[in-house]
Short mmCIF file of C-alpha atoms and ligand atoms in Angstrom, two decimals:
data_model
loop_
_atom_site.label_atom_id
_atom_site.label_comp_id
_atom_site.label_asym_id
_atom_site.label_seq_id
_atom_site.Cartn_x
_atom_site.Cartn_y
_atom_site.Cartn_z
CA UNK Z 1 0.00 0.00 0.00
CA UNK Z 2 1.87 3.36 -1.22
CA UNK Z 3 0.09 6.54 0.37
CA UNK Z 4 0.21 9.73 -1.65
CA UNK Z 5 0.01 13.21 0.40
CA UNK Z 6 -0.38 16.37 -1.11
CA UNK Z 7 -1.72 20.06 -0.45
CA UNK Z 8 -2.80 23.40 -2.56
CA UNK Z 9 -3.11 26.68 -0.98
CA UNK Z 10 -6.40 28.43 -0.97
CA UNK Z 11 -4.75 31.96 -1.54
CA UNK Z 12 -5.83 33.52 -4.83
CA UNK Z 13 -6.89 32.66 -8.46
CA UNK Z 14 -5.93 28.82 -9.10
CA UNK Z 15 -3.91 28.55 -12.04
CA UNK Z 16 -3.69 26.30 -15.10
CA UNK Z 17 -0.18 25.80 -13.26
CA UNK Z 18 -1.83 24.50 -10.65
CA UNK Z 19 -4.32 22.45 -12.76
CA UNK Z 20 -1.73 20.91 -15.11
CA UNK Z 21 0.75 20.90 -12.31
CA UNK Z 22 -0.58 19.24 -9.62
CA UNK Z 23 -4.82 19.02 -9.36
CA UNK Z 24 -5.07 16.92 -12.92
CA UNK Z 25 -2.55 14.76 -11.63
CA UNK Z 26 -3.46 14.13 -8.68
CA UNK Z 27 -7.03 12.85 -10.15
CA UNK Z 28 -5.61 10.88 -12.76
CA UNK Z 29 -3.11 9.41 -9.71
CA UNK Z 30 -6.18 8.61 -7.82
CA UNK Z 31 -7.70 6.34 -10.56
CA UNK Z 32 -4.34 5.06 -11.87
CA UNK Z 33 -3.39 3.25 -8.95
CA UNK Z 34 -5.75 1.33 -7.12
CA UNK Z 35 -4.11 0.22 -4.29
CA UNK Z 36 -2.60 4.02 -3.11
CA UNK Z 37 -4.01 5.82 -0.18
CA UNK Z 38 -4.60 9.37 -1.45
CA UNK Z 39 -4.92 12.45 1.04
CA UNK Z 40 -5.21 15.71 -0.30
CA UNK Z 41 -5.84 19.05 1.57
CA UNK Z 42 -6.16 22.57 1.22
CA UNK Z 43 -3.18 24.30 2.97
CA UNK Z 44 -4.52 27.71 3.95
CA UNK Z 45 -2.15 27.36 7.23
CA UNK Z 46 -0.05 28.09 4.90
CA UNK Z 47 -1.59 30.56 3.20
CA UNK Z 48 -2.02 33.04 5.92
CA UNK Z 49 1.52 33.25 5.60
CA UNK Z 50 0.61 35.94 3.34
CA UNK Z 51 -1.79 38.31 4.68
CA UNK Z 52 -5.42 36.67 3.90
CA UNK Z 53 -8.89 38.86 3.72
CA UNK Z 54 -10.76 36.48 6.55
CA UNK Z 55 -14.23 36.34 4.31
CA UNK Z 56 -12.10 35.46 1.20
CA UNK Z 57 -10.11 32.80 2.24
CA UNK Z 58 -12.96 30.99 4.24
CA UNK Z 59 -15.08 30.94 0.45
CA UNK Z 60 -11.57 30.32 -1.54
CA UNK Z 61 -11.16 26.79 0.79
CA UNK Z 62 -14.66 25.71 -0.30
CA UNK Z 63 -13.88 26.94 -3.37
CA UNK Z 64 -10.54 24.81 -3.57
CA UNK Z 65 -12.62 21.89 -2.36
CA UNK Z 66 -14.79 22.16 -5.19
CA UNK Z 67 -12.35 22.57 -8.16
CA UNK Z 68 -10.79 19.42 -6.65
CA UNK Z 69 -14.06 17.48 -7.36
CA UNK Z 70 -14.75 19.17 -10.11
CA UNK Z 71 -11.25 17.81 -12.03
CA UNK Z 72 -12.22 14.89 -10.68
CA UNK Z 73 -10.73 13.81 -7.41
CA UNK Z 74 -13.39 11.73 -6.15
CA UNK Z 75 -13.86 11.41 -2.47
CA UNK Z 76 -14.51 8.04 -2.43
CA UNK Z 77 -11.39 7.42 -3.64
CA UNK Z 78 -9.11 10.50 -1.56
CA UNK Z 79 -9.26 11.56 1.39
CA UNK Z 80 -9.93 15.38 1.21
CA UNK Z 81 -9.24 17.54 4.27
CA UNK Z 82 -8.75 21.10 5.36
CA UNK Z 83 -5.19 21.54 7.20
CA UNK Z 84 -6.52 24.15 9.66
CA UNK Z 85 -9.10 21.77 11.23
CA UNK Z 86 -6.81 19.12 12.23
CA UNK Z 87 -4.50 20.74 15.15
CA UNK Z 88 -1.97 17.45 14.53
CA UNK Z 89 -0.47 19.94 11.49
CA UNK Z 90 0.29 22.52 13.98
CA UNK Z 91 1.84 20.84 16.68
CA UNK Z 92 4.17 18.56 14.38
CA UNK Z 93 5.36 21.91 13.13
CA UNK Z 94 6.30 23.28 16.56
CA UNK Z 95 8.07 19.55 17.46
CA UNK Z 96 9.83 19.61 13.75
CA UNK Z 97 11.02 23.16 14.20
CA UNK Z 98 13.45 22.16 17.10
CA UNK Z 99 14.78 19.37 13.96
CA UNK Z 100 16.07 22.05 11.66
CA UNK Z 101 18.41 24.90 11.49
CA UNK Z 102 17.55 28.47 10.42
CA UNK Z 103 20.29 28.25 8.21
CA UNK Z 104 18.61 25.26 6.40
CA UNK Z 105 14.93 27.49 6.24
CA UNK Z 106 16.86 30.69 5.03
CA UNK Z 107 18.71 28.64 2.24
CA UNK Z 108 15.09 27.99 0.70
CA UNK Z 109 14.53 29.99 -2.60
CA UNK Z 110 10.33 30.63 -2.04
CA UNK Z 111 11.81 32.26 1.14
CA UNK Z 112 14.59 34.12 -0.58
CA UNK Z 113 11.82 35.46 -3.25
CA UNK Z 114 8.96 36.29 -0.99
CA UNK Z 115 10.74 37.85 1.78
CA UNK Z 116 13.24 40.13 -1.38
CA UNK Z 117 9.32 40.89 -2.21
CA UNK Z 118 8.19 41.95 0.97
CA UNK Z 119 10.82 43.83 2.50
CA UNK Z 120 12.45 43.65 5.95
CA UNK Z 121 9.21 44.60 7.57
CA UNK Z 122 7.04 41.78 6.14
CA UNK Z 123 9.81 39.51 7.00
CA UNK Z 124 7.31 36.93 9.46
CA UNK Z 125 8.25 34.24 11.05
CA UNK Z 126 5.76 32.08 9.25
CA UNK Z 127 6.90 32.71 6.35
CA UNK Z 128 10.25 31.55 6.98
CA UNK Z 129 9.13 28.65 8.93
CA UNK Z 130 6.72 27.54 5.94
CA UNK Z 131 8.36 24.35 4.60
CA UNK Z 132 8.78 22.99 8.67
CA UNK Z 133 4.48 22.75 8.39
CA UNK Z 134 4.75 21.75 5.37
CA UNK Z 135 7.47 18.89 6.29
CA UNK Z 136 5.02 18.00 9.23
CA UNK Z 137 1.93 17.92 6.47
CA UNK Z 138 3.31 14.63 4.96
CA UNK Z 139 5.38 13.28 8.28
CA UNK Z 140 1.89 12.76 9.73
CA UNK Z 141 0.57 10.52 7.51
CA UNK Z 142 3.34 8.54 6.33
CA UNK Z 143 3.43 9.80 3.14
CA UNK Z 144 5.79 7.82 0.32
CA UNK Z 145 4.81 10.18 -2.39
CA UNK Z 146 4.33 13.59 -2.76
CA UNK Z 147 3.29 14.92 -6.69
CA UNK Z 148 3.99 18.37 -6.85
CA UNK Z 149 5.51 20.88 -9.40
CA UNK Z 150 9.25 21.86 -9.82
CA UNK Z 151 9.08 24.67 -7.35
CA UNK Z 152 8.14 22.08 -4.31
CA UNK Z 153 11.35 20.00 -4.86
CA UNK Z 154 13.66 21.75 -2.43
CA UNK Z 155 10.70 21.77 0.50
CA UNK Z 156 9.97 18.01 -0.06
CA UNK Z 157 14.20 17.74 0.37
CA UNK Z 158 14.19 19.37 3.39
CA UNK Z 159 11.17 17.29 4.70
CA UNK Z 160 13.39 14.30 4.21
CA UNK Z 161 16.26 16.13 5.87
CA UNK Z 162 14.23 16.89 8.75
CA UNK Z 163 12.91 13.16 9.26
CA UNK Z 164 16.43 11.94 9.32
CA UNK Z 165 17.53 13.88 11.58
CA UNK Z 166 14.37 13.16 13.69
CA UNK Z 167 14.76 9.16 13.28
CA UNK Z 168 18.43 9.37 13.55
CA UNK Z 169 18.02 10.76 17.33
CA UNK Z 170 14.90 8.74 18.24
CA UNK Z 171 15.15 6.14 15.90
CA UNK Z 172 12.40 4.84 12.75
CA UNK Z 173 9.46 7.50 13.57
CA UNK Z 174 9.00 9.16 9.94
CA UNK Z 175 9.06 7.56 6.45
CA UNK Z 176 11.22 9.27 4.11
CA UNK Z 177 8.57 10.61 1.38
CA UNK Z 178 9.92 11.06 -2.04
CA UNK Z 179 8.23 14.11 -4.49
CA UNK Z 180 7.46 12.43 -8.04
CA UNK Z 181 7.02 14.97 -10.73
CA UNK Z 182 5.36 14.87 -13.97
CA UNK Z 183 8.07 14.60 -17.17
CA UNK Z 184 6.35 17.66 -18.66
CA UNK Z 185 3.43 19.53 -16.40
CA UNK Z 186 5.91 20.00 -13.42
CA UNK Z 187 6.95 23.40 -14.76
CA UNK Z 188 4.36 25.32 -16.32
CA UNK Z 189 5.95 28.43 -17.46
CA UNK Z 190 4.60 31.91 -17.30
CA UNK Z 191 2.93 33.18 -20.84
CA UNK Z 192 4.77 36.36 -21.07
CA UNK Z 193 8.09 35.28 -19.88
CA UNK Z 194 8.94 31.50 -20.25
CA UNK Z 195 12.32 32.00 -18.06
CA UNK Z 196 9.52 32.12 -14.87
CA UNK Z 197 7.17 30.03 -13.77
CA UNK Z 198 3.38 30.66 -13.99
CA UNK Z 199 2.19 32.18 -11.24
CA UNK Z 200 -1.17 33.76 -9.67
CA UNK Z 201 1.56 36.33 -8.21
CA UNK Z 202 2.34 37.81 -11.52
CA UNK Z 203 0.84 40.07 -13.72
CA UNK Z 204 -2.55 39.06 -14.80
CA UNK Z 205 -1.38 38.21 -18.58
CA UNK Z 206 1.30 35.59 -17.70
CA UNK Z 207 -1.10 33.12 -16.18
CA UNK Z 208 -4.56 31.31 -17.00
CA UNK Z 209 -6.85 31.14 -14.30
CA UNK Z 210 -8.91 28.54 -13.76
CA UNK Z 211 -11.94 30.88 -13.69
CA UNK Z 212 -10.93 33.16 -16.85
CA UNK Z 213 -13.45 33.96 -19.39
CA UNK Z 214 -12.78 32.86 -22.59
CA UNK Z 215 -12.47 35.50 -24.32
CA UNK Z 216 -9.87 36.41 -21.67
CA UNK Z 217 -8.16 32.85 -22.23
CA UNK Z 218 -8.18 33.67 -26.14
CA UNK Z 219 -6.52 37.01 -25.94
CA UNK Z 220 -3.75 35.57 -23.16
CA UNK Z 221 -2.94 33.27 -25.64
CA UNK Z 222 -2.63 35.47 -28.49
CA UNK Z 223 -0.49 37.85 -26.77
CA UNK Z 224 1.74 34.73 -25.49
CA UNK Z 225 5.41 35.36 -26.14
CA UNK Z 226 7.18 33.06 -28.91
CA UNK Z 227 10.35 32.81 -29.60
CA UNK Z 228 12.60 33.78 -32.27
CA UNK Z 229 12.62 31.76 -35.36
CA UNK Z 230 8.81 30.84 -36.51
CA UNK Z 231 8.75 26.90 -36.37
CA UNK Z 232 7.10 24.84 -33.91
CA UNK Z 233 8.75 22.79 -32.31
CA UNK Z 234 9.89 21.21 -29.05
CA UNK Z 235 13.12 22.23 -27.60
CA UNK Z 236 15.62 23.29 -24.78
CA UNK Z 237 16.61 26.47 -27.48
CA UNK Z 238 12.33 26.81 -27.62
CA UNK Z 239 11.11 27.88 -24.19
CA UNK Z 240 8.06 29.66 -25.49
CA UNK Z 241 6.51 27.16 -27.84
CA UNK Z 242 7.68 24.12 -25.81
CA UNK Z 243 5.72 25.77 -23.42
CA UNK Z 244 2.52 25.91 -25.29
CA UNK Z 245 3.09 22.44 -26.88
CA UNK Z 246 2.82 20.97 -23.03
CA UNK Z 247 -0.25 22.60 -22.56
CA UNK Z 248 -1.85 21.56 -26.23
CA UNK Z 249 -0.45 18.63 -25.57
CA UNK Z 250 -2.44 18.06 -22.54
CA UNK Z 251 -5.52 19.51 -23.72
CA UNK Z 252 -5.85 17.95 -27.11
CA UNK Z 253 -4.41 14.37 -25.35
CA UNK Z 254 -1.85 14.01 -27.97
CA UNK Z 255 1.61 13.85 -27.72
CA UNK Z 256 4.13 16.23 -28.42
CA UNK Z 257 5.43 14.84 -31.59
CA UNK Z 258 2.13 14.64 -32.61
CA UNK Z 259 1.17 18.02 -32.10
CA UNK Z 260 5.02 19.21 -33.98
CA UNK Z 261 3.78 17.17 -37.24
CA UNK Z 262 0.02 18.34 -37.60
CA UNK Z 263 1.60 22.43 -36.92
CA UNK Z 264 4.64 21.66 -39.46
CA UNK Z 265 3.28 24.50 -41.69
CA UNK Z 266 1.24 26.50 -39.76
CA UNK Z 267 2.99 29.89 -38.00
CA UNK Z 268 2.49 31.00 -34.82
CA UNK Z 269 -0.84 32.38 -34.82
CA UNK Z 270 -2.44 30.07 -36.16
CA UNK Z 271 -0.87 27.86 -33.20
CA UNK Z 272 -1.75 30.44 -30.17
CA UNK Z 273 -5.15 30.42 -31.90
CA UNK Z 274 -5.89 27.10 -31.31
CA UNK Z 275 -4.15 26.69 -27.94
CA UNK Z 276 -6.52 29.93 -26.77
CA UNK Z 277 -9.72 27.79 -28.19
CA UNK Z 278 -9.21 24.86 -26.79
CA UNK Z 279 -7.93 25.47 -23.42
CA UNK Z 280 -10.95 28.57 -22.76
CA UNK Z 281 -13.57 25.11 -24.46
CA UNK Z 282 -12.52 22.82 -21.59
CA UNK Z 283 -12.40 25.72 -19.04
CA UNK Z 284 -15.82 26.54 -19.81
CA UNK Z 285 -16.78 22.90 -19.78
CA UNK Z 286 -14.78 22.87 -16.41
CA UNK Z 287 -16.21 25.60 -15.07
CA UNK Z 288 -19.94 24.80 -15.75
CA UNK Z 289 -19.32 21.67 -13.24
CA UNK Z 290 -17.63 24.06 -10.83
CA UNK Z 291 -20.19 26.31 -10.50
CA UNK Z 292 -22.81 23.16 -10.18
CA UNK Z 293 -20.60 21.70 -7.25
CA UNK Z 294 -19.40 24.57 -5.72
CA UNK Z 295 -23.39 25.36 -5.27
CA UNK Z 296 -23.94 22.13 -2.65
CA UNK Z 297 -22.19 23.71 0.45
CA UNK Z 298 -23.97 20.86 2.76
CA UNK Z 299 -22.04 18.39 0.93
CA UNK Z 300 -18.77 19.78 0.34
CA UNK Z 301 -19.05 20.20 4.39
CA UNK Z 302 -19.93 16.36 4.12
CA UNK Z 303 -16.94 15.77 2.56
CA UNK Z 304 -14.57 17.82 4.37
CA UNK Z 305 -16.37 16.52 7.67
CA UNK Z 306 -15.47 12.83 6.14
CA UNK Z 307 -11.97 14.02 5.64
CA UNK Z 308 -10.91 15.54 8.23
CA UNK Z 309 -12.03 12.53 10.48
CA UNK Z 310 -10.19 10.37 8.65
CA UNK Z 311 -7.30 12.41 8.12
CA UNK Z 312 -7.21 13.75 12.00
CA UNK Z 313 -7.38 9.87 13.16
CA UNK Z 314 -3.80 9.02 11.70
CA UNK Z 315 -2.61 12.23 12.42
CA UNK Z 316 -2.87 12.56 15.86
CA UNK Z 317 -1.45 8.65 16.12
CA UNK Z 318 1.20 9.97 14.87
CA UNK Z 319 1.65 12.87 16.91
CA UNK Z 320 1.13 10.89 20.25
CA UNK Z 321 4.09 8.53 19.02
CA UNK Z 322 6.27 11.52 18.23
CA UNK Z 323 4.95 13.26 21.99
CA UNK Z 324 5.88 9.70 23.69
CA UNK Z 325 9.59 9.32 22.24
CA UNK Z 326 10.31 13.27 23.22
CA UNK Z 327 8.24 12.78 26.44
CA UNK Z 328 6.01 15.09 26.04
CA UNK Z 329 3.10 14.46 28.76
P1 TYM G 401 0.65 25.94 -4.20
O1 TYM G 401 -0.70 26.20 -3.65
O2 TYM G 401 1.53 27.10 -4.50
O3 TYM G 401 0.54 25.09 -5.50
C1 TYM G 401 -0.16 23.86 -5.52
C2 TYM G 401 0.54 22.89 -6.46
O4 TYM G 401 0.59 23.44 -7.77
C3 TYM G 401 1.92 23.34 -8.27
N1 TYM G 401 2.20 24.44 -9.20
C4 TYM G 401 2.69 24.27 -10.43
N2 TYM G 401 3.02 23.17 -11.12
C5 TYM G 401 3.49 23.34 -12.37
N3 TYM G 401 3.65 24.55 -12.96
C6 TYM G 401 3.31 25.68 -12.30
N4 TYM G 401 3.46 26.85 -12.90
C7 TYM G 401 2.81 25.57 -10.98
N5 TYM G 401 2.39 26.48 -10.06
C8 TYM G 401 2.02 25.76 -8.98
C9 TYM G 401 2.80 23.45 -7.02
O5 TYM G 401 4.10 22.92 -7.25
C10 TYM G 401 2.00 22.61 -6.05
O6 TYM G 401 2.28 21.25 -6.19
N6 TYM G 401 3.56 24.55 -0.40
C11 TYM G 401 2.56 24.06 -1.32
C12 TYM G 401 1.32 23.57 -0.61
C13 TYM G 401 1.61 22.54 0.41
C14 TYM G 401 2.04 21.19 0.17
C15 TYM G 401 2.17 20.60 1.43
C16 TYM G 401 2.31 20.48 -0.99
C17 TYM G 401 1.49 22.71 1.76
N7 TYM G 401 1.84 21.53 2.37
C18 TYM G 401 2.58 19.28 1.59
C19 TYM G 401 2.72 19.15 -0.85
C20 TYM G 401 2.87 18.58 0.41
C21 TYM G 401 2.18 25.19 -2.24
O7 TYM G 401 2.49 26.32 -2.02
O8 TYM G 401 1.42 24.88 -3.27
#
C-alpha cells in the first residue's frame, strides 16, 4: 500500500499551473493506482503566511474543495481535508522546528523570493518557517509520495532532511517521502516570460486562471510570447513554444510529436489560436461543473467533515508517538 500526500493553498486565483501541475494529476493518480491511499488538503495554514482577507479565504477553501471534485478527485477514492481543522499539522510543526536549522529554512529559494518581495518589515516568522508545516503535512501521515511541481522540490528535500535527523536521534518515527514529478506539467511556465514560472503572483497576462473567461483565455494566448525563429517545435533552445506544446499537448491528449507534425506548416498564430480555443472550451466545460458543485455547500461540508475525520485519526497517532519518544506528557 503506497500513500500519496499532497496540499494546494487556498490563496488567490488557481492557475492552469496548478491544474496541469498538480490538481489533474493528482485525479488521474487517484484512478491510476488502485491500491494508493490518497490524502489531499487545502493548505490555507499556509496561506495566511501571506496576509489573507478572513471572508475570502474561508469561500476560496470551499472553493478549492470544489475545483478538486470538479477535475475529478473523487472522495470516495481520496481523502480530502482542510489543514486548519486538524490541530496534529500545527503541533508537528512546533516539534519539527526544534529538527532544523535556520540556516537550512533561510537557504530555501520561495523564502529568498517572498521575503526580497516583501521587505524587511514583512519579514514573518511564518513565512520563513513555511516548509517545517509543510514537512510535518506529509510526516503525519506517512506519506511515500508527494506529486507536486518543480518549485516544491527543495521543500519536499528538506522534509526528508528533517525526518532523518528526527529518526536518527529517536530512531524509525517518519518515512522518508519522495516528491514524483510529472516529465512535462511540473513546470508550467509563465505566458509572457517562459524563463519564470506561472504564477497567480504575476501580472494578470502571464497566467490562466482557472476561472478566466474565454475570451480572456483567447486574448492571453494570443499575446503569449514566442520565440525567435517561426517553427514549432519542441526544444531546450524553444522555451516559449515548448511551453505551449505541453499545454496543447495536454488539452488535445496528444503527444508532443504529434502536435510538432500536424503544426509543421502553420505559423504561430495560427498555433496560439488554437491553444486559446481549446484550453478557454474545456475551461468553460470545467467551469460549468464548478459552478454546479461549488453550489452544494452541505455536501462539500460532508466531505470535508469525512476528511478531516479520517485524516485527523492518523494524524494525531502519529503525533502521540512523536509526543511519547520526546516525552512530552
Ligand atoms: P501551491 O498552492 O503554490 O501550488 C499547488 C501545487 O501546484 C503546483 N504548481 C505548479 N506546477 C506546475 N507549474 C506551475 N506553474 C505551478 N504552479 C504551482 C505546485 O508545485 C504545487 O504542487 N507549499 C505548497 C502547498 C503545500 C504542500 C504541502 C504540498 C502545503 N503543504 C505538503 C505538498 C505537500 C504550495 O504552495 O502549493
Amino acid at each position: 500500500m503506497k500513500r500519496v500526500v499532497s496540499g494546494i493553498k487556498p490563496s488567490g486565483d488557481l492557475t492552469l499551473g496548478n491544474y496541469l501541475g498538480a490538481m489533474k494529476r493528482w485525479a488521474e493518480s487517484q484512478n491510476k493506482d488502485k491500491d494508493s491511499e490518497n490524502f489531499f488538503f487545502i493548505a490555507n495554514l499556509h496561506a495566511i503566511t501571506v496576509k489573507q482577507d478572513p471572508e475570502q479565504l474561508k469561500k476560496r477553501t470551499l472553493d478549492v474543495v470544489a475545483w478538486l471534485l470538479t477535475v475529478g478527485v473523487d472522495p470516495n477514492k481520496s481523502v480530502i481535508f482542510i489543514q486548519s481543522m486538524i490541530p496534529a499539522h500545527s503541533e508537528i510543526c512546533w516539534i519539527l522546528n526544534n529538527y532544523v536549522t535556520m540556516g537550512e529554512l533561510g537557504k530555501m529559494t520561495q523564502f529568498k523570493d517572498k521575503s526580497l518581495k516583501s521587505g524587511k518589515e514583512g519579514q514573518f516568522v511564518g513565512l520563513y518557517d513555511y516548509p517545517v508545516l509543510m514537512a510535518g503535512d506529509v510526516l503525519l501521515y506517512d506519506a511515500d509520495e508527494i506529486p507536486v511541481g518543480v518549485d516544491q522540490v527543495q521543500h519536499v528535500e528538506l522534509c526528508r532532511i528533517i525526518a532523518q535527523r528526527f529518526n536518527n536521534t529517536h530512531g524509525e518515527t517518519f518515512k522518508l517521502p519522495k516528491a514524483t514529478l510529472s516529465d512535462k506539467t511540473a513546470k508550467i511556465m509563465s505566458l509572457n516570460d517562459p524563463s519564470k514560472k506561472m504564477s497567480k503572483s504575476d501580472t494578470e497576462d502571464s497566467f490562466i486562471g482557472l476561472d478566466d473567461t474565454p475570451e480572456k483565455i483567447i486574448r492571453k494566448f494570443k499575446r503569449a510570447v514566442t520565440d525567435s525563429d517561426n517553427l514549432i517545435r519542441y526544444g531546450k533552445d524553444k522555451p516559449a513554444i515548448s511551453n505551449l506544446l505541453v499545454i496543447l499537448s495536454e488539452f488535445k491528449e496528444k503527444s508532443i510529436p504529434e502536435l510538432e507534425k500536424e503544426y509543421e506548416n502553420a505559423g504561430y498564430g495560427q498555433f496560439k489560436k488554437d491553444i486559446g480555443e481549446i484550453v478557454a472550451g474545456n475551461l468553460d466545460k470545467l467551469q460549468k461543473t464548478f459552478r454546479e458543485v461549488r453550489k452544494d455547500e452541505e455536501r462539500l461540508n460532508n466531505i470535508i467533515s469525512e476528511g478531516n475525520r479520517k485524516a485527523g485519526t492518523l494524524a494525531d497517532e502519529k503525533v502521540s508517538i512523536v509526543k511519547n519518544k520526546l516525552g512530552l506528557i
